[in-house]
Tab-separated table of C-alpha atoms and ligand atoms in Angstrom:
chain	number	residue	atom	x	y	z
A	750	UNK	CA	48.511	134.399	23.491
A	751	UNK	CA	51.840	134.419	24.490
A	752	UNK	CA	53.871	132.143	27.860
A	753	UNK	CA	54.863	135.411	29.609
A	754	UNK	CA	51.357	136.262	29.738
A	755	UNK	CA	50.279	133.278	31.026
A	756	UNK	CA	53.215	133.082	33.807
A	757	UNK	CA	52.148	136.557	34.702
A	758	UNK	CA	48.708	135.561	35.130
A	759	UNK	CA	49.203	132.348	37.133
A	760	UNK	CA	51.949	134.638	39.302
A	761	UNK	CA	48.724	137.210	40.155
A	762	UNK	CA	46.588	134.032	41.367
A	763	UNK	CA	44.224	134.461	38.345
A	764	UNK	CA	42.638	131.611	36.780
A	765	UNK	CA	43.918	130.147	34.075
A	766	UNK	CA	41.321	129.096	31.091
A	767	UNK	CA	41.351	125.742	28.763
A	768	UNK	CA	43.039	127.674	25.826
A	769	UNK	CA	45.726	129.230	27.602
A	770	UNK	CA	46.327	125.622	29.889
A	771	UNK	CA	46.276	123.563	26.203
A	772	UNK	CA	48.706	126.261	24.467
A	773	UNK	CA	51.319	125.864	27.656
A	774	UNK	CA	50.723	122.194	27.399
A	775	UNK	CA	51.304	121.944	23.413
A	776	UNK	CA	53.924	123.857	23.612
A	777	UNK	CA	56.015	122.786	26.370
A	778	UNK	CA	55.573	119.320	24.785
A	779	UNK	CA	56.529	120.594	21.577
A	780	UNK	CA	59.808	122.398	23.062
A	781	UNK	CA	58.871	125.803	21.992
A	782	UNK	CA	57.837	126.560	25.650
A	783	UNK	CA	61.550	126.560	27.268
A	784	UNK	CA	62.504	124.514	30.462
A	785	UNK	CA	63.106	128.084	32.410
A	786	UNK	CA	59.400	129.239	31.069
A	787	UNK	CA	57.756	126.154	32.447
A	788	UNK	CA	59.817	126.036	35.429
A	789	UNK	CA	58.293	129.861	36.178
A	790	UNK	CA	54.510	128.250	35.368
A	791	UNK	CA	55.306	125.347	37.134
A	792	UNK	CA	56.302	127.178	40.684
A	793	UNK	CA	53.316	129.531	39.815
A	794	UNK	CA	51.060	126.960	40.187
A	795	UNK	CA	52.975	125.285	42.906
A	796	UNK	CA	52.410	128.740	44.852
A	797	UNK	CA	49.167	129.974	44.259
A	798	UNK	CA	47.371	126.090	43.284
A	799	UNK	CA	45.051	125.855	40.497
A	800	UNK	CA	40.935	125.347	41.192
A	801	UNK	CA	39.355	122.360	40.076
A	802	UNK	CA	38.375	123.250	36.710
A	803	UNK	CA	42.353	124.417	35.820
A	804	UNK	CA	43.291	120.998	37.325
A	805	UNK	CA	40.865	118.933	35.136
A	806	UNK	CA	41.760	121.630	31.825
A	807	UNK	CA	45.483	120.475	32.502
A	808	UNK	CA	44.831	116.817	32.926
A	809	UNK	CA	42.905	116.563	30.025
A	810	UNK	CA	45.666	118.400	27.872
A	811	UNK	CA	48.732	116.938	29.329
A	812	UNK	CA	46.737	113.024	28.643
A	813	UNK	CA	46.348	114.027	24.703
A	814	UNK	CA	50.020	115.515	24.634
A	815	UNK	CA	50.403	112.196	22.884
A	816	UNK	CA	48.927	108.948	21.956
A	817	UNK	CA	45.921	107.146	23.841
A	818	UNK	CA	46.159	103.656	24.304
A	819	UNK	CA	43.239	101.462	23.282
A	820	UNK	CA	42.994	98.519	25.641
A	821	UNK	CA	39.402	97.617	24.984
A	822	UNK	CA	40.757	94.363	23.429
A	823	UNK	CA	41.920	92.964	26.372
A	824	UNK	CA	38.918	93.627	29.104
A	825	UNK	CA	38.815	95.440	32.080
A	826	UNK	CA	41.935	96.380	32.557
A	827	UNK	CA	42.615	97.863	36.063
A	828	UNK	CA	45.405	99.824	36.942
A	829	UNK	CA	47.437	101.224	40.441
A	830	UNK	CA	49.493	104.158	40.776
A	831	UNK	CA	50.635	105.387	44.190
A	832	UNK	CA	51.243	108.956	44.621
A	833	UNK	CA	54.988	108.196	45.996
A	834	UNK	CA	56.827	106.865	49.252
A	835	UNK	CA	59.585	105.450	50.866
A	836	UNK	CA	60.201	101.851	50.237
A	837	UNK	CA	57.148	101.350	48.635
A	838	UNK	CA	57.764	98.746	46.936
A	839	UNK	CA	53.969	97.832	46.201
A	840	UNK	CA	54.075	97.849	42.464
A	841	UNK	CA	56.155	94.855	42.124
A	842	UNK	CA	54.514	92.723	44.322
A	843	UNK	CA	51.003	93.706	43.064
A	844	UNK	CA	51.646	93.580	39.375
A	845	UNK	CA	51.903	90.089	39.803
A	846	UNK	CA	49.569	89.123	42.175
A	847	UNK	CA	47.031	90.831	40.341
A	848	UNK	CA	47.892	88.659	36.821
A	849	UNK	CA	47.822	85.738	39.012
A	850	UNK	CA	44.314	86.211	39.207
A	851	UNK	CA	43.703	86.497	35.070
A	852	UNK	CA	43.592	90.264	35.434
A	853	UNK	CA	45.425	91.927	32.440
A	854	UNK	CA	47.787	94.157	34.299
A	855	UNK	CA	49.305	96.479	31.565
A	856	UNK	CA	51.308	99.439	33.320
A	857	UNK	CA	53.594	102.249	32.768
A	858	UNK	CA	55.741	103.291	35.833
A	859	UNK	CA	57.489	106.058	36.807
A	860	UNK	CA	60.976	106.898	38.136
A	861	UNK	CA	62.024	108.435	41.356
A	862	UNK	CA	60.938	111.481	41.977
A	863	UNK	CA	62.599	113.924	44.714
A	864	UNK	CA	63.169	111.601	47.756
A	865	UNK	CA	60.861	109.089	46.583
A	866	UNK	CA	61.658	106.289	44.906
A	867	UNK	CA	59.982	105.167	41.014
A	868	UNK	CA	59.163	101.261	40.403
A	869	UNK	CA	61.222	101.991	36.870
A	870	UNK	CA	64.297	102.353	38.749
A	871	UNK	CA	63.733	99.045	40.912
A	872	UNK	CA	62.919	97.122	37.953
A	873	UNK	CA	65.884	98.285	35.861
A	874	UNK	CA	68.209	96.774	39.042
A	875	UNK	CA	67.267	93.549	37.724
A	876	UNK	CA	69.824	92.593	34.748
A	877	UNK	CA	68.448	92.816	31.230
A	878	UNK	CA	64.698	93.894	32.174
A	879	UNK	CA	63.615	96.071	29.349
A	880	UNK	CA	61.511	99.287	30.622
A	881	UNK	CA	61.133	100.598	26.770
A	882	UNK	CA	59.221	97.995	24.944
A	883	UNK	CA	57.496	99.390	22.074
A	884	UNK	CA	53.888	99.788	22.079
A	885	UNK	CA	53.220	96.204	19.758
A	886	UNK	CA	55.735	94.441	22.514
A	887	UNK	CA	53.670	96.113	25.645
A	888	UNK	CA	50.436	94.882	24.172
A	889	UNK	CA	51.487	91.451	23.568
A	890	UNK	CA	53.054	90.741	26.242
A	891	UNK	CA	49.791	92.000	28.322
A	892	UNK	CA	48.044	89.155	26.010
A	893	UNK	CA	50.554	86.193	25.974
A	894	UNK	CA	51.641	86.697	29.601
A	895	UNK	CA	48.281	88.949	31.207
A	896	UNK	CA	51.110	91.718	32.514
A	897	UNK	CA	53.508	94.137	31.350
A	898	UNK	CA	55.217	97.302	33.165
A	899	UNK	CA	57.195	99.892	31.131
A	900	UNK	CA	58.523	103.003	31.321
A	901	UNK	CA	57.680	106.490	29.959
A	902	UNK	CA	59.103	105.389	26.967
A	903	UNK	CA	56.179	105.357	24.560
A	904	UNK	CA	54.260	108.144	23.474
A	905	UNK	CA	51.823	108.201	26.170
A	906	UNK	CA	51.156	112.071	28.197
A	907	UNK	CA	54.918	113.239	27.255
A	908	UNK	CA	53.928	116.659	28.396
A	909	UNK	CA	53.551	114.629	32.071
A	910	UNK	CA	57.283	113.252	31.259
A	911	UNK	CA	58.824	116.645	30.770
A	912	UNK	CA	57.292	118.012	33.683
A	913	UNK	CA	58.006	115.445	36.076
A	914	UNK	CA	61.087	115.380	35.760
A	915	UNK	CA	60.982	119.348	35.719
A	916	UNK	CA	59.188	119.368	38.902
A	917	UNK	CA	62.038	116.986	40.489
A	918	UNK	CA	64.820	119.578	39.866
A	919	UNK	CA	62.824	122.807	41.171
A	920	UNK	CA	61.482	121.175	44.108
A	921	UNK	CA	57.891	121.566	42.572
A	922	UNK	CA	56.732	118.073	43.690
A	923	UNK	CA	54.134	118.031	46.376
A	924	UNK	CA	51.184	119.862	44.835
A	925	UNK	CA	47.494	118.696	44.590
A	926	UNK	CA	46.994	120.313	40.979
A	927	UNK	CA	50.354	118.903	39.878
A	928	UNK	CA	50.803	115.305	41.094
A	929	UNK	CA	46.729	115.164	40.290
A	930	UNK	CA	47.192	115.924	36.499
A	931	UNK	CA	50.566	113.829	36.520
A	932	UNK	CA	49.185	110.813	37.788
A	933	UNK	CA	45.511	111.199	36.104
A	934	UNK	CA	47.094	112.001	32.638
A	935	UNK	CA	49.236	108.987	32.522
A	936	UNK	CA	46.010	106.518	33.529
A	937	UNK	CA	44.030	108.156	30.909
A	938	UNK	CA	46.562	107.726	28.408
A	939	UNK	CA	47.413	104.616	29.110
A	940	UNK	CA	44.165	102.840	28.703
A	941	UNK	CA	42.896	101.097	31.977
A	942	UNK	CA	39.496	101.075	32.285
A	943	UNK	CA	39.542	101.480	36.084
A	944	UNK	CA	41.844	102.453	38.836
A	945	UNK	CA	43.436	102.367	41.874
A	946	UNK	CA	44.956	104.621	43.537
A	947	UNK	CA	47.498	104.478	46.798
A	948	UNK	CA	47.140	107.612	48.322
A	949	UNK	CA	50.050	108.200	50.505
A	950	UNK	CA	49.996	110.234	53.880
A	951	UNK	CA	53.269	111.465	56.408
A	952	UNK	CA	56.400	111.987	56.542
A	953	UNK	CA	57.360	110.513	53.422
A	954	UNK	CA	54.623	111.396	51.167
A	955	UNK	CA	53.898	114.763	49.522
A	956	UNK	CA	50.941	114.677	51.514
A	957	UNK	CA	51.854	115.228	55.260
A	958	UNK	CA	48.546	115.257	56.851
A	959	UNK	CA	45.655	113.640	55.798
A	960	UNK	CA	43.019	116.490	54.966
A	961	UNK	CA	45.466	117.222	52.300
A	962	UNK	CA	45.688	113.561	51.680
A	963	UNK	CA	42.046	113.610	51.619
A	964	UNK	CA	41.685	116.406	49.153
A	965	UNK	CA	43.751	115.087	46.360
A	966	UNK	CA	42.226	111.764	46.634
A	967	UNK	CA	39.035	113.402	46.438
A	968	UNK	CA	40.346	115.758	43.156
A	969	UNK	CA	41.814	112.506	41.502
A	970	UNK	CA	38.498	110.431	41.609
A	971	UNK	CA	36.578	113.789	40.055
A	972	UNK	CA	38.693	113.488	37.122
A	973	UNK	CA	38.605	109.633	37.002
A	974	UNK	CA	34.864	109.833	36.955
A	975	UNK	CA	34.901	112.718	34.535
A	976	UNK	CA	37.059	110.492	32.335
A	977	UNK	CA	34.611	107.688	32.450
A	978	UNK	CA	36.793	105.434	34.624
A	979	UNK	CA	35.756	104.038	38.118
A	980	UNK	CA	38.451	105.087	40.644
A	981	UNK	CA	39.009	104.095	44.344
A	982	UNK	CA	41.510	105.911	46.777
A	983	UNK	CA	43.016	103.927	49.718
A	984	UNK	CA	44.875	106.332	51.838
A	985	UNK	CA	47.833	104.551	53.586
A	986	UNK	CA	50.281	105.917	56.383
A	987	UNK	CA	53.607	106.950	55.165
A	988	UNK	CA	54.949	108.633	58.272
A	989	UNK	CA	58.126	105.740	58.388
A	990	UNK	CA	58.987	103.845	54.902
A	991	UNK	CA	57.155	100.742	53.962
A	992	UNK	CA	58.772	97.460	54.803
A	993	UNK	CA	62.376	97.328	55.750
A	994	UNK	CA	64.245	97.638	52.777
A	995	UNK	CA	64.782	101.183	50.880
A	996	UNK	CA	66.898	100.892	47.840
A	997	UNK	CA	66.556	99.880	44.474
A	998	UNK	CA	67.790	95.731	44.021
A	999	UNK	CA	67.023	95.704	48.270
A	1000	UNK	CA	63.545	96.361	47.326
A	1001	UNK	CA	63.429	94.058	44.613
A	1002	UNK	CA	64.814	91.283	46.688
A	1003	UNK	CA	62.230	92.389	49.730
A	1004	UNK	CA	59.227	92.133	47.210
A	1005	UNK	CA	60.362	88.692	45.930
A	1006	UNK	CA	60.457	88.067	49.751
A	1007	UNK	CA	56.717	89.136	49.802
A	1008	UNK	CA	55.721	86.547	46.610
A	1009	UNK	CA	57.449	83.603	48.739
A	1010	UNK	CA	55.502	84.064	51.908
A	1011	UNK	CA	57.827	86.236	54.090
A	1012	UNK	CA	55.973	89.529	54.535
A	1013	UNK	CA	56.274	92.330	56.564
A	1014	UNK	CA	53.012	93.309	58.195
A	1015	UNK	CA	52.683	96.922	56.594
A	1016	UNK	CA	53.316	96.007	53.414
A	1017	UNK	CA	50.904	93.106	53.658
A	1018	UNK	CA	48.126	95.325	54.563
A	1019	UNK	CA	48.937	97.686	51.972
A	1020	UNK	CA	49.131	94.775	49.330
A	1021	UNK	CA	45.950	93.182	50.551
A	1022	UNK	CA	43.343	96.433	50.712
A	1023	UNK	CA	44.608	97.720	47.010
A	1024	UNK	CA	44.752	93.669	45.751
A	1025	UNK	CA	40.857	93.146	46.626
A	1026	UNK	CA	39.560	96.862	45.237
A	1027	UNK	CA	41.296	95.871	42.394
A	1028	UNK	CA	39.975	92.819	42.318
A	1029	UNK	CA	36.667	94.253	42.983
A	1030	UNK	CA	36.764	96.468	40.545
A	1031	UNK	CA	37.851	93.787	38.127
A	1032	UNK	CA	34.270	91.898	38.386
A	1033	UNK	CA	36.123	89.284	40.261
A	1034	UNK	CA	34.872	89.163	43.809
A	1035	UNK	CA	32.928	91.662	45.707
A	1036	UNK	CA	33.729	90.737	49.010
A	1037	UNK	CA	37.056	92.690	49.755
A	1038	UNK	CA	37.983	90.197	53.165
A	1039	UNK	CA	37.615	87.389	50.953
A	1040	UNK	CA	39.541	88.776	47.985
A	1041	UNK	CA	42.513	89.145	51.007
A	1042	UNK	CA	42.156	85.740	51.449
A	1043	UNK	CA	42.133	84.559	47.516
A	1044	UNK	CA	45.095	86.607	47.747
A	1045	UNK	CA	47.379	85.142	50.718
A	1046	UNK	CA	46.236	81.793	48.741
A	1047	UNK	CA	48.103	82.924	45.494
A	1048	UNK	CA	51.184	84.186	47.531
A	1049	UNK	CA	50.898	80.539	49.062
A	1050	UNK	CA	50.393	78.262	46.122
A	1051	UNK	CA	53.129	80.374	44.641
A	1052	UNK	CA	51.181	81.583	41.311
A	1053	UNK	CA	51.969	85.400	42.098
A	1054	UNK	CA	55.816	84.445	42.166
A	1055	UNK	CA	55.203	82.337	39.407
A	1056	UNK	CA	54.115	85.419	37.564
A	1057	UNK	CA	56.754	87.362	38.544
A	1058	UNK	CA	59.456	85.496	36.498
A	1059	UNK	CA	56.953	85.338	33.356
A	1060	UNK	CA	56.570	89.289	33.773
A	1061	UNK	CA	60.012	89.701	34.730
A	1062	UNK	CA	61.617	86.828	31.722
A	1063	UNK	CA	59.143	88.141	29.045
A	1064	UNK	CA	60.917	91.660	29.382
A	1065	UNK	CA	64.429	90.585	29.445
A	1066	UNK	CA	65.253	90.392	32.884
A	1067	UNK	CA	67.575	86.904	34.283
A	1068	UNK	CA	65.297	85.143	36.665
A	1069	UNK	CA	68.104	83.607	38.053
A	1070	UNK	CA	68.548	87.057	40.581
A	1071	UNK	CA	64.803	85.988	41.399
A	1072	UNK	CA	65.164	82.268	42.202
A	1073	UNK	CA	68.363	83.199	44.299
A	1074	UNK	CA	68.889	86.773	45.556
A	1075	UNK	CA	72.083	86.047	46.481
A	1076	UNK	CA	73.103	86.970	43.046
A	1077	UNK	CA	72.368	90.439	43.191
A	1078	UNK	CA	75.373	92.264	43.149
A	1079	UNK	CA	75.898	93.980	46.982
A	1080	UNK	CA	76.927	97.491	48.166
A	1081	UNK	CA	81.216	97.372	49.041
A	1082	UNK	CA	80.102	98.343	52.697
A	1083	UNK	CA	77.239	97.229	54.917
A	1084	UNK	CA	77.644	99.085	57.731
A	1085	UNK	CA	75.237	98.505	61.007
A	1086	UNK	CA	73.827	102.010	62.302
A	1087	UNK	CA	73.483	101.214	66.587
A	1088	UNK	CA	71.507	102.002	68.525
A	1089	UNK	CA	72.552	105.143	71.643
A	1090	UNK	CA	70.196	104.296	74.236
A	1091	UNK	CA	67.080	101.398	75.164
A	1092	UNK	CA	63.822	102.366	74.677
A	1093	UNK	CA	61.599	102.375	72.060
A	1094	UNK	CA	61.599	103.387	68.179
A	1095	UNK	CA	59.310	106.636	68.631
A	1096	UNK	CA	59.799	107.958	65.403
A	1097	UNK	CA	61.547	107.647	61.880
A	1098	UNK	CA	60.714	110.209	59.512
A	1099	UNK	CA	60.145	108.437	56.239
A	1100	UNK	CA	61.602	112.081	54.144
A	1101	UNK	CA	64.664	111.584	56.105
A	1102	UNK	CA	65.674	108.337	55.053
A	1103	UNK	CA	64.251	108.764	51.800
A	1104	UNK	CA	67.353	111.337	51.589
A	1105	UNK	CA	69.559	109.394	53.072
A	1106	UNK	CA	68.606	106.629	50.581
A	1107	UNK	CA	69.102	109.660	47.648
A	1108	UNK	CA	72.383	110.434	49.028
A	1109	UNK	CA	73.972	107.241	49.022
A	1110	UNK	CA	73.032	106.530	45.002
A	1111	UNK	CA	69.802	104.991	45.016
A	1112	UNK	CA	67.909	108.087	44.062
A	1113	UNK	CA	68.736	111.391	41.342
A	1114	UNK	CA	69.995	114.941	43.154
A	1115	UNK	CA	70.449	116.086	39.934
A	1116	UNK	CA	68.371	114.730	36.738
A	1117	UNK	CA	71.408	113.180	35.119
A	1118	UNK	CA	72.683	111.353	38.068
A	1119	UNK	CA	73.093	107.517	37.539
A	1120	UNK	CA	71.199	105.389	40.015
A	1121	UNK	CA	73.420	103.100	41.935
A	1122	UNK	CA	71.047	99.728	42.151
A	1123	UNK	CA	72.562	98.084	45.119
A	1124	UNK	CA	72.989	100.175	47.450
A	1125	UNK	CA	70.540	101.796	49.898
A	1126	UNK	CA	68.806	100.651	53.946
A	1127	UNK	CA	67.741	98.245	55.483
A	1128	UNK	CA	65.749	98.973	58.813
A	1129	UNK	CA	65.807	96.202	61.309
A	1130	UNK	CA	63.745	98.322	63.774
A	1131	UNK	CA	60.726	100.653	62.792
A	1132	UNK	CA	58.068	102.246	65.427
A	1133	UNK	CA	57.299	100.844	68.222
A	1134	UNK	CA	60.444	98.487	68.212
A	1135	UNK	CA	62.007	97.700	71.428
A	1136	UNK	CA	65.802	98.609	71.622
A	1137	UNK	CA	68.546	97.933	73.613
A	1138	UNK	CA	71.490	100.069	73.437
A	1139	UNK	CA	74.628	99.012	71.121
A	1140	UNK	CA	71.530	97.248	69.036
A	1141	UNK	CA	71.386	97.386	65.127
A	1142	UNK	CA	69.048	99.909	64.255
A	1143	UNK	CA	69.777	99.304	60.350
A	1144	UNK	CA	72.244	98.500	57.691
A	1145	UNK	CA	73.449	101.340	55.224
A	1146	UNK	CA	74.536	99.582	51.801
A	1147	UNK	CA	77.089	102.146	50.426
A	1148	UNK	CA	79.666	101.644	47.494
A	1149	UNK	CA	81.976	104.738	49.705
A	1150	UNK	CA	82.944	104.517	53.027
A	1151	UNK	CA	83.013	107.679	53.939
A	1152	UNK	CA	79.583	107.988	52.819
A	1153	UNK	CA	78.684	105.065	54.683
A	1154	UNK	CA	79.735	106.716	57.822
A	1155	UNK	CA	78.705	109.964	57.256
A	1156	UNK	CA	74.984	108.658	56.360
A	1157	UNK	CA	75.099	106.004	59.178
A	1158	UNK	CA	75.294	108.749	61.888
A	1159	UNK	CA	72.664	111.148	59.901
A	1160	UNK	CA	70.433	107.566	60.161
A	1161	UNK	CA	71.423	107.147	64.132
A	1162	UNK	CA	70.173	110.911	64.325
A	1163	UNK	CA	66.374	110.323	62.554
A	1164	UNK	CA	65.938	107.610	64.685
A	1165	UNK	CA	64.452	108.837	67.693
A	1166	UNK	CA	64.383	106.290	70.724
A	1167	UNK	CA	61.519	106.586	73.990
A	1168	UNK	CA	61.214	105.198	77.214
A	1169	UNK	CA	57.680	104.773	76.286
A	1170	UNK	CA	55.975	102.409	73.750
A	1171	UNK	CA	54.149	104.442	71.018
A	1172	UNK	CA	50.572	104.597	69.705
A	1173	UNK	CA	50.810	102.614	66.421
A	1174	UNK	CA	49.504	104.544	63.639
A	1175	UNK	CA	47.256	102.460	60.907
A	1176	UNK	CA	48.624	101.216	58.449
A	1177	UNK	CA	45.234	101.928	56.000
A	1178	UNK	CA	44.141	105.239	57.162
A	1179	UNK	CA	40.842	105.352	54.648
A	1180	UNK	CA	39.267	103.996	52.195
A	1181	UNK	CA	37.551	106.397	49.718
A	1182	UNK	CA	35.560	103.798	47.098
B	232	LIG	N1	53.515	109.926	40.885
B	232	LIG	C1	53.345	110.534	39.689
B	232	LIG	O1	53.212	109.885	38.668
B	232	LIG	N2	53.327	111.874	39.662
B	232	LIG	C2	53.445	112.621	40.762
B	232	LIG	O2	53.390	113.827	40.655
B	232	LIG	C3	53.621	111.996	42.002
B	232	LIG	C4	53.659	110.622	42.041
C-alpha cells in the first residue's frame, strides 16, 4: 500500500477501505505521510465526499491516533462541541453553567478555524489562562473544581490536530466526512460519556442550508451511537453571528456579560436548549423547559459566574479582567461603522464579518499568524433592527487605522438595510434527540 495509490483512488471517487483509511491516518500522524500528500487526500475527499462507512473507518482511526481518555472515574461526563460560527461564544458561558449544576465538565477546545472563531483562542485573551495542562492537571482540576477546558495539547486524536489545521490553509473546511470525523474523533478520545452537539446552519456555518445541516447531524449521532455514547444535535441558525460581539477578549467580556444576567436573546436561546439536553442527558432533569428555568436561576443566584472564576483561576487566568472588564486591554481605534439610509437590518452575512473579524487580527490567514485578542466587532444592530440614517451600525476594534477604515466600509457594505421589516429566522431551527 502506498499514499499515491490511495490519493489516486479517492481522486477516481472509489471507496476507500479501513486498511488503506488507518495507514493514511498512522502515517500522516506519524509524519511519514507529507503535508502536500495529505493536502491532495484531504481535497480528494473534500471533492468527491466519503460514504458512511469511510466516514466512520476515519473517525475511528483518527480517535486512536493517540491516547483515550478514561473518565469513568468521574461519572457521566457530558460534553458540547459546536461545529463552528461567528461569535459563538457558547462554550464559555456553558462550561460553567453546566459545573454549576455538579456536572463534571472536562473539555478540549479547538482554535479558529477559517473564518470561524475557536473557544482556545478566546480563552487564551484572558492573561495567564493555561490551555496546555497536562493530562494529571486536566483531570484534577475536573475533580477539585467539576470543570476544565484545554487545548489540543495532550495526546488526544493528533491525527484530527494535523488535519485541522491542514484543512484551514487549503480551504478544506466545510465537509460532512471531514468536520464529522474531526469533531467525533476528539469526543471519543476525550472521554465523555455523552454529547452534545451545536449544529450550526447559514451564512456563517459550513453548513449553509439545513438539509446539509441535517445530514451531518444525522452522520455525527451514527457514529456517537456506534461509539456507545448517547448524542443529541440541536441545529441553530447561523445566517448573522451570535450575540453582538465578534472578537476574541470582546467575546470573553460578552459571555461574562451572559453569567451576570445581561443576555442577548439569541445567545440565550442557544445557551438554554444545549444547557437542558445536557442536563438531560446528565440524569439531572428530564423536563428540558424546566432545566431552562434551573438554568436562568444559576445565571441569577450567580453560581455559573461563580464558576467561571474557579474554572478560569484554577488554570491560571487573573480574575480580576472578569470582576471588571474594564481591564481588558482595548483595540487603539474604535471606529463606529453608520448607517447610509433608514430602514431595516435585512441581512448580515455571518461569513462576511467573520472575515472582516479575520482581517483585522482576531482570526489566522495564514497558520502562523498571531491572534490579536482585543480587537474585533461589535454589532449594535442585527436583523430586523430599525435604523435611521447616520446611526451606528457597529464598532470595528482595530490596532491600524487604515485597517479600521478600510474594514469599516467593507462592514457598511454587508449590512444590507430595507424599507421593510424582515421575517425573523429561529433562532433553534431543530432538535434531533
Ligand atoms: N469543529 C471541529 O472540531 N472540527 C471541524 O471540522 C469543524 C468544527
Amino acid at each position: 500500500m502506498n499514499i499515491q495509490e490511495i490519493i489516486a483512488k479517492k481522486r477516481d471517487k472509489l471507496e476507500l477501505n479501513k486498511e488503506e483509511i488507518e495507514y493514511f491516518v498512522t502515517n500522516y500522524t506519524n509524519g511519514t505521510i507529507s503535508d502536500y500528500q495529505a493536502a491532495a487526500l484531504v481535497m480528494a475527499i473534500y471533492i468527491n465526499d466519503m460514504n458512511e462507512e469511510e466516514t466512520t473507518n476515519l473517525t475511528l482511526a483518527m480517535a486512536h491516533s493517540g491516547d483515550i481518555l478514561d473518565l469513568s472515574e468521574l461519572g457521566t461526563v457530558v460534553d458540547k462541541h459546536s461545529t463552528g460560527g461567528i461569535g459563538d461564544k457558547v462554550t464559555l458561558i456553558l462550561a460553567p453553567i453546566i459545573a454549576s449544576f455538579n456536572i463534571p465538565v472536562a473539555k478540549m477546545s479547538g482554535r479558529g478555524l477559517g473564518y470561524t472563531g475557536g473557544t482556545i483562542d478566546k480563552l487564551e485573551s484572558i492573561p495567564g489562562y493555561r490551555t496546555n495542562l497536562t493530562i494529571e492537571e486536566f483531570i484534577q482540576n475536573v475533580k477539585k473544581n467539576g470543570i476544565s477546558v484545554i487545548g489540543q495539547t495532550l495526546n488526544l486524536a493528533p491525527a484530527d490536530k494535523k488535519l485541522y489545521a491542514l484543512r484551514d490553509v487549503i480551504s478544506a473546511t466545510e465537509s460532512i466526512p471531514l468536520i464529522s470525523s474531526s469533531i467525533m474523533s476528539k469526543k471519543i478520545a476525550s472521554g465523555a460519556n455523552k454529547i452534545v452537539l451545536d449544529v450550526t446552519c447559514g451564512s456563517g456555518a459550513f453548513m449553509k442550508n439545513i438539509k446539509d445541516a441535517e445530514n451531518l447531524a444525522s452522520m455525527m449521532k451514527k457514529i456517537g451511537n456506534l461509539a456507545n455514547k448517547e448524542t443529541v444535535c440541536v441545529i441553530t441558525n447561523m445566517e448573522e453571528p451570535l450575540g453582538k460581539a465578534v472578537g476574541n477578549s470582546l467575546e470573553v467580556i460578552e459571555a461574562v456579560e451572559f453569567l451576570k444576567g445581561n443576555m442577548e436573546q439569541d445567545v440565550k436561546e442557544v445557551i438554554l436548549e444545549l444547557g437542558s439536553y445536557m442536563i438531560k442527558l446528565a440524569g439531572k432533569g428530564q423536563n428540558i423547559e424546566e432545566n431552562k428555568q434551573k438554568i436562568l436561576e444559576n445565571i441569577q443566584n450567580g453560581k455559573a459566574f461563580e464558576k467561571l472564576k474557579k474554572w478560569v483561576s484554577s488554570q491560571g487566568g487573573n480574575i480580576s479582567f472578569l470582576e471588571n472588564t474594564q481591564n481588558f486591554k482595548k483595540a487603539k481605534y474604535i471606529i463606529p461603522v453608520l448607517a447610509k439610509k433608514s430602514g431595516y437590518v435585512n441581512s448580515l452575512n455571518a461569513q462576511k464579518v467573520g472575515e472582516i473579524s479575520m482581517n483585522l487580527g482576531a482570526g489566522r490567514i495564514k497558520k502562523e499568524d498571531i491572534i490579536l485578542p482585543e480587537v474585533g466587532i461589535i454589532l449594535e444592530k442585527k436583523i430586523g433592527s430599525s435604523v435611521q440614517k447616520g446611526e451606528t451600525l457597529a464598532y470595528i476594534h482595530a490596532n491600524n487605522e487604515e485597517l479600521a477604515k478600510t474594514q469599516a466600509q467593507n462592514l457598511k457594505m454587508v449590512y444590507e438595510i430595507q424599507e421593510k421589516k424582515p421575517e425573523l429566522k429561529k433562532n433553534i431551527l431543530k432538535v434531533i434527540s
